Coordinates of C-alpha atoms and ligand atoms in Angstrom, one line a residue:
M1 CA -0.1 -21.1 -31.6
R2 CA 1.7 -24.3 -30.2
A3 CA 5.2 -23.6 -30.6
K4 CA 7.8 -25.1 -30.9
K5 CA 11.4 -25.6 -28.0
N6 CA 13.3 -23.5 -30.0
V7 CA 10.3 -20.7 -31.3
N8 CA 11.9 -17.4 -30.5
K9 CA 9.5 -15.2 -28.6
K10 CA 10.5 -12.3 -29.8
G11 CA 8.3 -13.0 -32.8
I12 CA 5.2 -13.9 -30.7
S13 CA 2.9 -10.6 -29.9
V14 CA 0.6 -10.1 -27.1
A15 CA -2.2 -7.8 -26.6
V16 CA -3.8 -7.1 -23.4
I17 CA -7.4 -5.4 -23.8
N18 CA -8.8 -4.0 -20.2
H19 CA -12.2 -3.1 -18.7
G20 CA -13.2 -2.2 -15.5
C21 CA -11.6 0.1 -12.7
K22 CA -8.3 1.4 -11.8
L23 CA -7.5 -1.3 -9.7
N24 CA -7.7 -3.8 -12.2
Q25 CA -6.1 -1.5 -15.6
F26 CA -3.2 -0.8 -13.6
E27 CA -2.8 -5.2 -13.9
G28 CA -3.2 -5.2 -16.9
E29 CA -0.6 -2.3 -17.9
A30 CA 1.6 -4.4 -15.5
L31 CA 0.9 -7.7 -17.4
E32 CA 1.9 -6.3 -20.6
N33 CA 5.0 -5.5 -19.0
G34 CA 5.9 -8.7 -17.6
F35 CA 5.1 -10.4 -21.2
R36 CA 7.1 -7.9 -21.9
M37 CA 10.1 -8.6 -20.0
A38 CA 9.7 -12.4 -20.7
G39 CA 10.3 -11.5 -23.9
F40 CA 7.3 -11.3 -26.1
N41 CA 6.2 -8.1 -28.4
V42 CA 3.4 -6.8 -26.8
V43 CA 0.6 -4.9 -28.8
N44 CA -1.8 -2.6 -28.3
K45 CA -5.0 -3.7 -30.5
K46 CA -5.9 0.0 -31.1
D47 CA -2.9 0.9 -32.6
G48 CA -4.2 -1.8 -35.3
G49 CA -1.8 -5.1 -34.3
K50 CA -2.1 -7.8 -35.3
P51 CA -1.5 -10.0 -32.3
D52 CA -1.0 -13.4 -31.7
I53 CA -2.0 -12.8 -28.0
T54 CA -5.1 -11.7 -27.2
I55 CA -6.3 -11.7 -23.1
V56 CA -9.2 -10.4 -21.9
N57 CA -8.6 -8.7 -18.5
T58 CA -13.0 -9.0 -17.6
C59 CA -14.9 -6.6 -15.2
T60 CA -17.6 -8.3 -13.3
V61 CA -19.1 -5.3 -11.6
T62 CA -22.6 -4.4 -13.5
N63 CA -24.6 -6.0 -16.3
K64 CA -22.7 -3.1 -18.4
S65 CA -19.3 -4.6 -17.6
D66 CA -19.9 -8.9 -18.4
R67 CA -21.7 -7.4 -21.7
K68 CA -18.5 -5.6 -23.0
S69 CA -16.2 -7.9 -21.7
R70 CA -17.9 -10.7 -24.0
N71 CA -18.3 -8.7 -27.1
S72 CA -14.3 -8.2 -26.5
I73 CA -13.5 -11.4 -26.2
N74 CA -16.1 -11.9 -28.8
R75 CA -14.4 -10.2 -31.4
A76 CA -10.9 -11.7 -30.5
I77 CA -12.5 -14.7 -31.3
T78 CA -13.4 -13.2 -34.6
A79 CA -10.2 -11.8 -35.1
K80 CA -7.8 -15.1 -34.0
K81 CA -5.4 -16.0 -36.6
R82 CA -5.2 -19.7 -36.9
Q83 CA -2.7 -20.3 -33.8
G84 CA -3.2 -17.9 -31.8
L85 CA -5.3 -17.7 -28.3
V86 CA -7.6 -16.3 -26.5
I87 CA -7.2 -15.4 -23.4
V88 CA -9.7 -14.5 -21.0
T89 CA -8.8 -13.5 -17.8
G90 CA -9.8 -11.0 -14.6
C91 CA -13.0 -10.4 -12.5
Y92 CA -15.7 -12.1 -14.7
A93 CA -13.2 -15.1 -15.9
E94 CA -12.9 -15.2 -11.9
T95 CA -16.6 -15.6 -11.7
N96 CA -18.5 -17.6 -14.1
S97 CA -15.1 -20.1 -14.8
E98 CA -17.6 -22.3 -16.8
E99 CA -19.4 -20.1 -19.1
F100 CA -16.1 -19.3 -20.1
D101 CA -14.6 -22.6 -19.9
K102 CA -17.3 -24.1 -22.3
K103 CA -16.9 -21.0 -25.1
D104 CA -15.5 -22.1 -28.3
G105 CA -12.5 -20.4 -29.1
V106 CA -11.5 -19.2 -25.3
D107 CA -8.0 -20.7 -24.8
L108 CA -7.6 -20.8 -21.2
V109 CA -9.3 -19.1 -18.3
I110 CA -8.2 -17.7 -15.4
G111 CA -8.7 -16.6 -12.3
N112 CA -8.0 -13.5 -10.5
K113 CA -5.5 -14.9 -8.0
I114 CA -2.9 -16.2 -11.0
K115 CA -3.9 -13.6 -12.6
A116 CA 0.3 -12.1 -12.4
A117 CA 1.5 -15.4 -13.0
L118 CA -0.1 -14.9 -16.6
P119 CA 3.5 -14.8 -18.6
S120 CA 4.4 -17.5 -17.2
I121 CA 1.5 -20.0 -17.7
V122 CA 1.4 -18.6 -21.2
L123 CA 4.9 -20.1 -21.6
S124 CA 4.6 -23.0 -19.8
Y125 CA 0.8 -23.8 -22.3
L126 CA 3.2 -23.1 -25.6
Y127 CA 6.2 -25.5 -24.3
H128 CA 4.3 -27.8 -23.2
L129 CA 4.5 -28.0 -19.2
P130 CA 2.8 -28.8 -17.0
F131 CA 2.2 -25.4 -14.9
N132 CA 0.8 -25.9 -10.6
E133 CA -2.8 -23.7 -10.4
N134 CA -2.7 -24.1 -6.9
V135 CA 0.5 -21.7 -6.2
N136 CA 0.1 -19.3 -3.4
D137 CA -1.7 -15.8 -3.7
L138 CA -0.9 -13.6 -6.2
S139 CA -2.6 -10.6 -5.7
F140 CA 0.7 -8.3 -5.2
Q141 CA 2.9 -10.1 -7.8
F142 CA 1.9 -7.6 -10.0
D143 CA 5.7 -6.6 -12.6
S144 CA 4.8 -2.0 -12.1
P145 CA 4.2 -1.3 -15.3
Q146 CA 6.1 1.1 -17.4
K147 CA 5.3 3.5 -19.7
P148 CA 7.0 6.3 -21.2
N149 CA 6.6 10.2 -19.9
R150 CA 4.9 9.1 -16.6
S151 CA 5.2 10.7 -13.4
R152 CA 1.8 9.0 -11.0
V153 CA 2.7 5.3 -10.6
F154 CA 0.1 2.9 -9.1
V155 CA 0.9 1.3 -6.6
K156 CA -1.4 -1.8 -5.4
V157 CA -1.4 -2.3 -1.3
Q158 CA -4.4 -4.2 -0.6
D159 CA -6.8 -7.0 -2.2
G160 CA -10.0 -8.4 -1.7
C161 CA -13.4 -6.9 0.6
S162 CA -14.8 -8.4 3.4
M163 CA -18.0 -6.8 3.7
R164 CA -20.9 -7.8 1.7
C165 CA -22.4 -4.4 0.1
S166 CA -26.3 -6.0 -0.7
Y167 CA -25.8 -5.3 -4.8
C168 CA -21.9 -6.2 -4.8
K169 CA -20.8 -9.1 -6.7
V170 CA -16.5 -8.0 -6.0
P171 CA -16.2 -9.6 -3.0
F172 CA -16.6 -12.8 -5.1
A173 CA -14.2 -12.1 -7.5
R174 CA -11.3 -10.5 -6.1
G175 CA -12.2 -12.9 -2.7
K176 CA -11.8 -12.0 1.6
S177 CA -10.0 -8.5 2.5
R178 CA -5.9 -9.1 2.3
S179 CA -2.8 -6.0 2.5
R180 CA 0.4 -6.5 1.2
N181 CA 3.4 -6.2 4.1
Y182 CA 4.2 -2.3 4.2
E183 CA 8.3 -3.4 3.9
D184 CA 7.6 -4.3 0.5
I185 CA 5.1 -1.1 -0.1
V186 CA 8.2 0.8 1.4
D187 CA 10.9 -0.1 -0.8
Y188 CA 8.4 -0.8 -4.1
V189 CA 7.8 3.5 -3.8
K190 CA 11.5 3.7 -2.7
T191 CA 12.9 2.1 -5.8
V192 CA 9.8 4.2 -8.2
V193 CA 11.1 7.1 -6.7
R194 CA 14.2 7.0 -7.3
N195 CA 13.5 6.3 -10.9
G196 CA 11.7 9.9 -10.7
Y197 CA 7.9 9.2 -10.0
K198 CA 6.4 12.1 -8.1
E199 CA 2.9 10.5 -7.7
I200 CA 2.0 7.3 -5.6
I201 CA -1.2 6.0 -6.3
L202 CA -2.5 3.6 -3.2
T203 CA -4.8 1.2 -4.7
G204 CA -7.0 -1.2 -3.9
V205 CA -10.5 -2.9 -3.7
N206 CA -10.7 -2.0 -0.2
L207 CA -8.7 0.5 0.4
G208 CA -9.3 1.9 3.9
D209 CA -9.2 -1.6 4.7
Y210 CA -5.8 -2.0 4.7
L211 CA -4.0 -3.2 7.5
Y212 CA -0.8 -6.0 7.6
N213 CA 0.1 -6.7 10.8
N214 CA -1.3 -3.6 12.9
V215 CA 0.4 -0.7 10.8
N216 CA -3.1 0.4 8.9
L217 CA -4.1 2.9 6.3
P218 CA -2.6 6.1 8.5
R219 CA 0.5 4.8 9.6
L220 CA 0.9 3.5 6.0
I221 CA 0.6 7.1 4.5
D222 CA 3.2 8.1 7.1
L223 CA 5.3 5.3 7.1
L224 CA 5.6 6.3 3.3
L225 CA 6.0 10.5 4.0
G226 CA 8.7 9.8 6.1
C227 CA 10.9 8.0 3.0
E228 CA 13.1 11.1 2.0
R229 CA 12.8 12.0 -2.1
P230 CA 9.7 14.3 -2.8
F231 CA 6.7 13.1 -3.8
R232 CA 3.0 13.6 -3.3
I233 CA 0.1 10.3 -2.3
R234 CA -3.1 9.8 -3.7
L235 CA -5.5 8.3 -2.8
S236 CA -7.8 5.1 -4.7
S237 CA -11.6 4.9 -3.4
I238 CA -12.6 4.6 0.5
E239 CA -15.4 4.0 2.0
P240 CA -16.7 5.7 4.4
F241 CA -17.4 3.9 7.1
N242 CA -13.4 3.4 7.1
F243 CA -12.4 7.4 7.1
D244 CA -11.6 6.9 11.0
D245 CA -10.2 10.4 13.1
N246 CA -6.4 9.1 12.4
L247 CA -7.5 9.0 8.5
H248 CA -8.6 12.7 8.9
D249 CA -4.9 13.2 10.7
V250 CA -3.2 12.4 8.1
I251 CA -4.5 13.5 4.7
G252 CA -4.1 17.3 6.7
N253 CA -0.6 16.7 5.8
T254 CA 0.0 18.9 2.5
R255 CA 2.3 16.3 0.4
V256 CA -1.8 13.6 0.6
A257 CA -3.3 15.0 -2.8
P258 CA -6.4 17.3 -1.3
H259 CA -8.5 14.1 -3.7
F260 CA -10.7 11.8 -1.9
H261 CA -13.1 8.8 -3.4
I262 CA -16.0 8.0 -1.4
P263 CA -18.5 5.9 -2.0
L264 CA -21.9 7.6 -1.2
Q265 CA -24.3 5.1 -3.3
S266 CA -27.5 6.7 -1.5
G267 CA -28.5 10.0 -0.3
S268 CA -31.4 8.2 1.4
D269 CA -30.7 6.1 4.6
R270 CA -34.3 3.2 4.2
I271 CA -31.5 2.5 0.6
L272 CA -28.2 2.3 2.5
K273 CA -29.4 0.2 4.7
L274 CA -31.0 -1.9 2.7
M275 CA -27.3 -1.9 0.8
N276 CA -26.2 -2.9 4.1
R277 CA -23.9 0.0 4.5
P278 CA -23.4 1.2 7.8
Y279 CA -24.1 5.1 8.0
S280 CA -26.6 7.4 7.3
A281 CA -26.7 10.6 4.5
Q282 CA -25.7 13.3 7.5
S283 CA -22.7 11.0 9.1
Y284 CA -21.0 11.2 5.1
L285 CA -22.3 14.7 5.7
D286 CA -20.4 15.2 8.4
M287 CA -17.1 13.1 7.2
V288 CA -17.1 15.6 4.3
R289 CA -17.2 19.0 6.2
R290 CA -15.2 18.0 8.5
I291 CA -12.5 16.5 5.4
R292 CA -13.3 20.5 3.4
E293 CA -12.3 22.2 7.3
E294 CA -9.0 20.1 7.0
R295 CA -8.6 20.8 2.8
P296 CA -11.0 23.6 1.8
E297 CA -9.3 22.2 -1.1
S298 CA -11.0 19.0 -1.8
H299 CA -11.3 17.5 -4.5
I300 CA -14.3 14.9 -3.9
A301 CA -15.8 12.3 -5.8
T302 CA -18.2 9.4 -5.0
D303 CA -20.2 6.5 -6.9
I304 CA -23.8 7.1 -6.7
I305 CA -26.3 3.9 -7.5
V306 CA -29.9 5.3 -9.6
G307 CA -32.8 2.2 -9.0
F308 CA -31.9 0.0 -6.3
P309 CA -35.1 -2.0 -6.5
T310 CA -37.3 0.2 -3.4
E311 CA -35.6 3.5 -4.5
S312 CA -39.0 5.9 -4.6
K313 CA -38.6 9.4 -5.9
K314 CA -38.9 10.6 -2.5
D315 CA -35.7 8.1 -1.7
F316 CA -34.3 9.7 -5.1
L317 CA -34.0 13.4 -4.8
E318 CA -32.4 13.0 -0.9
T319 CA -29.7 12.0 -3.1
I320 CA -29.9 14.7 -5.1
E321 CA -29.9 16.6 -2.2
V322 CA -27.0 15.0 -0.8
M323 CA -24.8 15.2 -4.7
R324 CA -25.6 19.5 -4.0
S325 CA -25.4 19.6 0.1
A326 CA -21.5 17.7 -0.4
C327 CA -20.9 19.6 -4.0
F328 CA -19.2 16.7 -5.2
A329 CA -16.3 17.5 -7.9
S330 CA -17.0 13.8 -9.7
A331 CA -19.1 11.4 -9.6
H332 CA -19.9 7.7 -11.2
V333 CA -23.1 7.2 -11.8
F334 CA -24.1 3.3 -12.7
K335 CA -27.7 2.3 -12.6
Y336 CA -28.4 -0.6 -10.8
S337 CA -27.8 -3.6 -11.9
V338 CA -29.2 -7.2 -10.9
R339 CA -25.9 -9.2 -9.7
K340 CA -26.8 -13.3 -8.9
G341 CA -25.9 -14.4 -5.4
T342 CA -25.6 -11.0 -4.4
K343 CA -28.6 -10.8 -1.6
A344 CA -30.6 -7.6 -3.5
A345 CA -30.8 -9.9 -6.2
D346 CA -34.1 -11.9 -3.9
L347 CA -35.2 -7.7 -3.9
K348 CA -38.1 -7.4 -6.7
D349 CA -35.7 -5.0 -9.6
D350 CA -38.8 -3.0 -9.6
V351 CA -37.8 0.9 -11.0
P352 CA -38.6 0.6 -14.6
Y353 CA -35.3 0.9 -17.0
D354 CA -36.9 4.1 -18.2
E355 CA -36.5 5.4 -14.6
K356 CA -33.5 4.2 -14.0
V357 CA -32.3 5.9 -17.4
T358 CA -34.0 9.2 -16.5
R359 CA -32.8 9.3 -12.4
S360 CA -29.0 8.6 -14.4
N361 CA -29.5 11.5 -16.6
N362 CA -30.6 13.7 -14.1
V363 CA -27.4 12.8 -11.6
I364 CA -24.9 13.0 -14.5
A365 CA -26.7 16.4 -15.3
L366 CA -25.8 17.6 -11.8
R367 CA -22.3 15.9 -11.9
D368 CA -21.9 17.7 -14.8
E369 CA -23.1 21.3 -13.4
L370 CA -21.2 20.7 -10.0
N371 CA -17.5 19.6 -11.9
H372 CA -17.9 22.8 -13.9
Q373 CA -18.5 24.8 -10.5
Y374 CA -15.7 22.8 -8.9
R375 CA -13.4 24.1 -11.7
K376 CA -14.3 27.1 -12.4
S377 CA -13.9 27.8 -8.4
Y378 CA -10.0 27.1 -9.5
L379 CA -9.5 29.6 -12.4
G380 CA -6.7 32.3 -11.9
K381 CA -5.3 30.0 -9.4
I382 CA -1.9 28.5 -9.0
R383 CA -2.0 24.2 -8.2
E384 CA 0.7 21.8 -8.1
A385 CA 0.5 19.4 -11.2
V386 CA 3.4 16.8 -12.5
F387 CA 2.9 16.1 -16.4
E388 CA 1.9 13.2 -18.5
E389 CA 2.0 13.0 -22.3
H390 CA -1.2 12.0 -24.4
G391 CA -1.1 11.7 -28.4
G392 CA 1.7 14.4 -28.0
S393 CA 0.5 17.3 -25.6
W394 CA 1.2 17.7 -22.6
T395 CA -1.4 17.8 -19.5
G396 CA -1.3 18.8 -16.1
I397 CA -2.2 17.1 -13.4
T398 CA -3.4 19.4 -10.3
D399 CA -2.8 18.4 -6.6
N400 CA -7.0 18.8 -6.8
Y401 CA -7.6 16.5 -9.8
I402 CA -7.9 18.8 -12.0
R403 CA -6.4 17.9 -15.9
V404 CA -5.3 20.8 -17.2
K405 CA -3.7 20.9 -21.0
I406 CA -0.7 22.9 -20.8
V407 CA -1.1 25.7 -23.9
K408 CA 2.6 26.7 -23.6
G409 CA 5.3 25.8 -26.0
Q410 CA 7.3 22.8 -24.1
P411 CA 9.0 25.1 -21.6
L412 CA 10.8 22.2 -20.2
S413 CA 12.7 19.0 -22.2
L414 CA 10.1 16.1 -21.7
E415 CA 12.3 14.5 -19.1
D416 CA 11.9 17.7 -16.7
L417 CA 8.4 17.7 -17.6
S418 CA 7.8 14.0 -17.1
K419 CA 9.1 14.0 -13.4
N420 CA 8.6 17.2 -12.1
I421 CA 5.9 18.4 -10.1
L422 CA 5.2 22.3 -11.0
P423 CA 2.8 24.5 -10.4
V424 CA 0.3 25.3 -12.4
K425 CA -1.9 28.6 -13.5
I426 CA -5.5 27.4 -14.1
N427 CA -6.5 30.3 -17.2
E428 CA -9.6 28.8 -18.5
V429 CA -12.1 26.6 -17.7
S430 CA -14.6 25.4 -20.2
R431 CA -17.0 22.3 -19.7
E432 CA -15.1 20.3 -21.7
V433 CA -11.3 21.3 -21.1
N434 CA -9.3 23.3 -19.2
T435 CA -6.0 24.9 -19.9
G436 CA -3.5 26.9 -18.1
V437 CA 0.7 27.8 -18.3
I438 CA 3.8 26.4 -15.9
I439 CA 4.6 29.0 -13.3
G440 CA 7.6 30.9 -14.3
E441 CA 7.5 29.7 -18.2
D442 CA 5.6 32.2 -19.4
Ligands
5AD501 N1 -25.8 -2.0 -10.1 C1 -25.1 -0.9 -9.3 N2 -23.7 -0.2 -9.9 C2 -23.1 -1.1 -8.9 N3 -21.4 -1.4 -8.3 C3 -20.8 -2.3 -7.6 N4 -22.1 -3.1 -7.7 C4 -23.2 -2.9 -8.8 C5 -24.1 -3.0 -8.8 N5 -24.9 -4.3 -8.3 C6 -21.3 0.2 -8.8 C7 -20.9 1.1 -6.8 C8 -19.0 0.6 -6.9 C9 -18.9 0.7 -7.9 C10 -17.4 0.2 -8.1 O1 -20.1 0.3 -8.7 O2 -21.8 2.5 -7.3 O3 -18.8 1.5 -5.6
SF4_502 FE1 -14.8 -4.3 -11.8 FE2 -14.6 -4.7 -9.5 FE3 -13.0 -6.5 -10.8 FE4 -12.8 -3.5 -10.3 S1 -12.8 -5.2 -9.1 S2 -12.3 -4.9 -13.0 S3 -14.3 -2.8 -10.8 S4 -15.8 -6.4 -10.5

């Protein structure tokens, strides 16, 4: 679709297909906004949009993520218009660029560091202008995503990871840990809060590692809480070894949502050691107990990997035990997947696939049971919620991360609902869904 100089960009449609974690989704949505600002017409493939340019924002955390990303790329190539473009970006593009450089039908492969510049890269490409790929790290240059009827906004404050968990490919995809200037973060948060957002979700690849000029994560949270208008802060994933005394102190503030995602990975000390994770099952449980002393209502979420090399039945049962003791409110469950270049790839992947499936199913069943119990314990209770519209119906998201379908009509104007924190009473909890009413409106 090499455009002529005087092309009307409004006429060129772009779709972004996102894979992977919340951070990657955020970046993809921010890209959509960047394209919109640059004058392109952003379409959604799910709504039947037939884009001129498809951007596949890939993930490579497991083999399954690779496969899903490749499927999206292949579908985009099949649907490509005669003069269309297929662009591959994100983590898989960063780590396996040669694979995509060689692939017929892929027009551009863009790594993570310059991904934020994609709108200008595409413009340069269309107009046959040079683009200097040796620009500085653009990891924090993403436009804010703009979606109507939203009350929560992701704020990317950190990228990369300097840890070396033996199974993990993410450091190759995201680079060393680096943090965004806290002054920029405070300014940005002030702006979005002024625009009515009521929940700020601090996000990074390894958020607990945030450090900019001696300002660490607890200090950053303090600075943000110093900003005037009412809003609450939610933290994305934090590693257990980053949960220090200062962080324990700061989460005592009720404006920090009592919802903490802390990857356990395994409940076996032997496996944790092989994973190169510097904590024990007991120290993890001590940390959980301390969080619950500070905030008893805490929704504690986790990540679990089953079938790591040499994981015995006994190791696995230790994971189950720790899950029960920690009373996780939710969990992401992964089957171990060999990632080339990692330390664990040197170990024999010796847990048979069928056994991984069985262990994963057991963990998922326990996870669902614990999740239901957690939600049931809030039946009849009132929690502060922010609201989002999905397909015409409104969902409240409570501070302790229970999604509540609002059943009573539309009590307030849409504008009020999307830009307020309001108390919600949880009236019904089933395995699938929670329903409730806004207090004061029933
Ligand atoms: N195999 C399975 N799961 C993995 N994760 C990361 N690397 C692997 C791998 N090689 C999971 C971890 C991490 C989450 C983002 O992905 O649980 O916390
Ligand atoms: Fe996937 Fe990790 Fe990249 Fe997120 S940071 S998209 S989980 S590989």
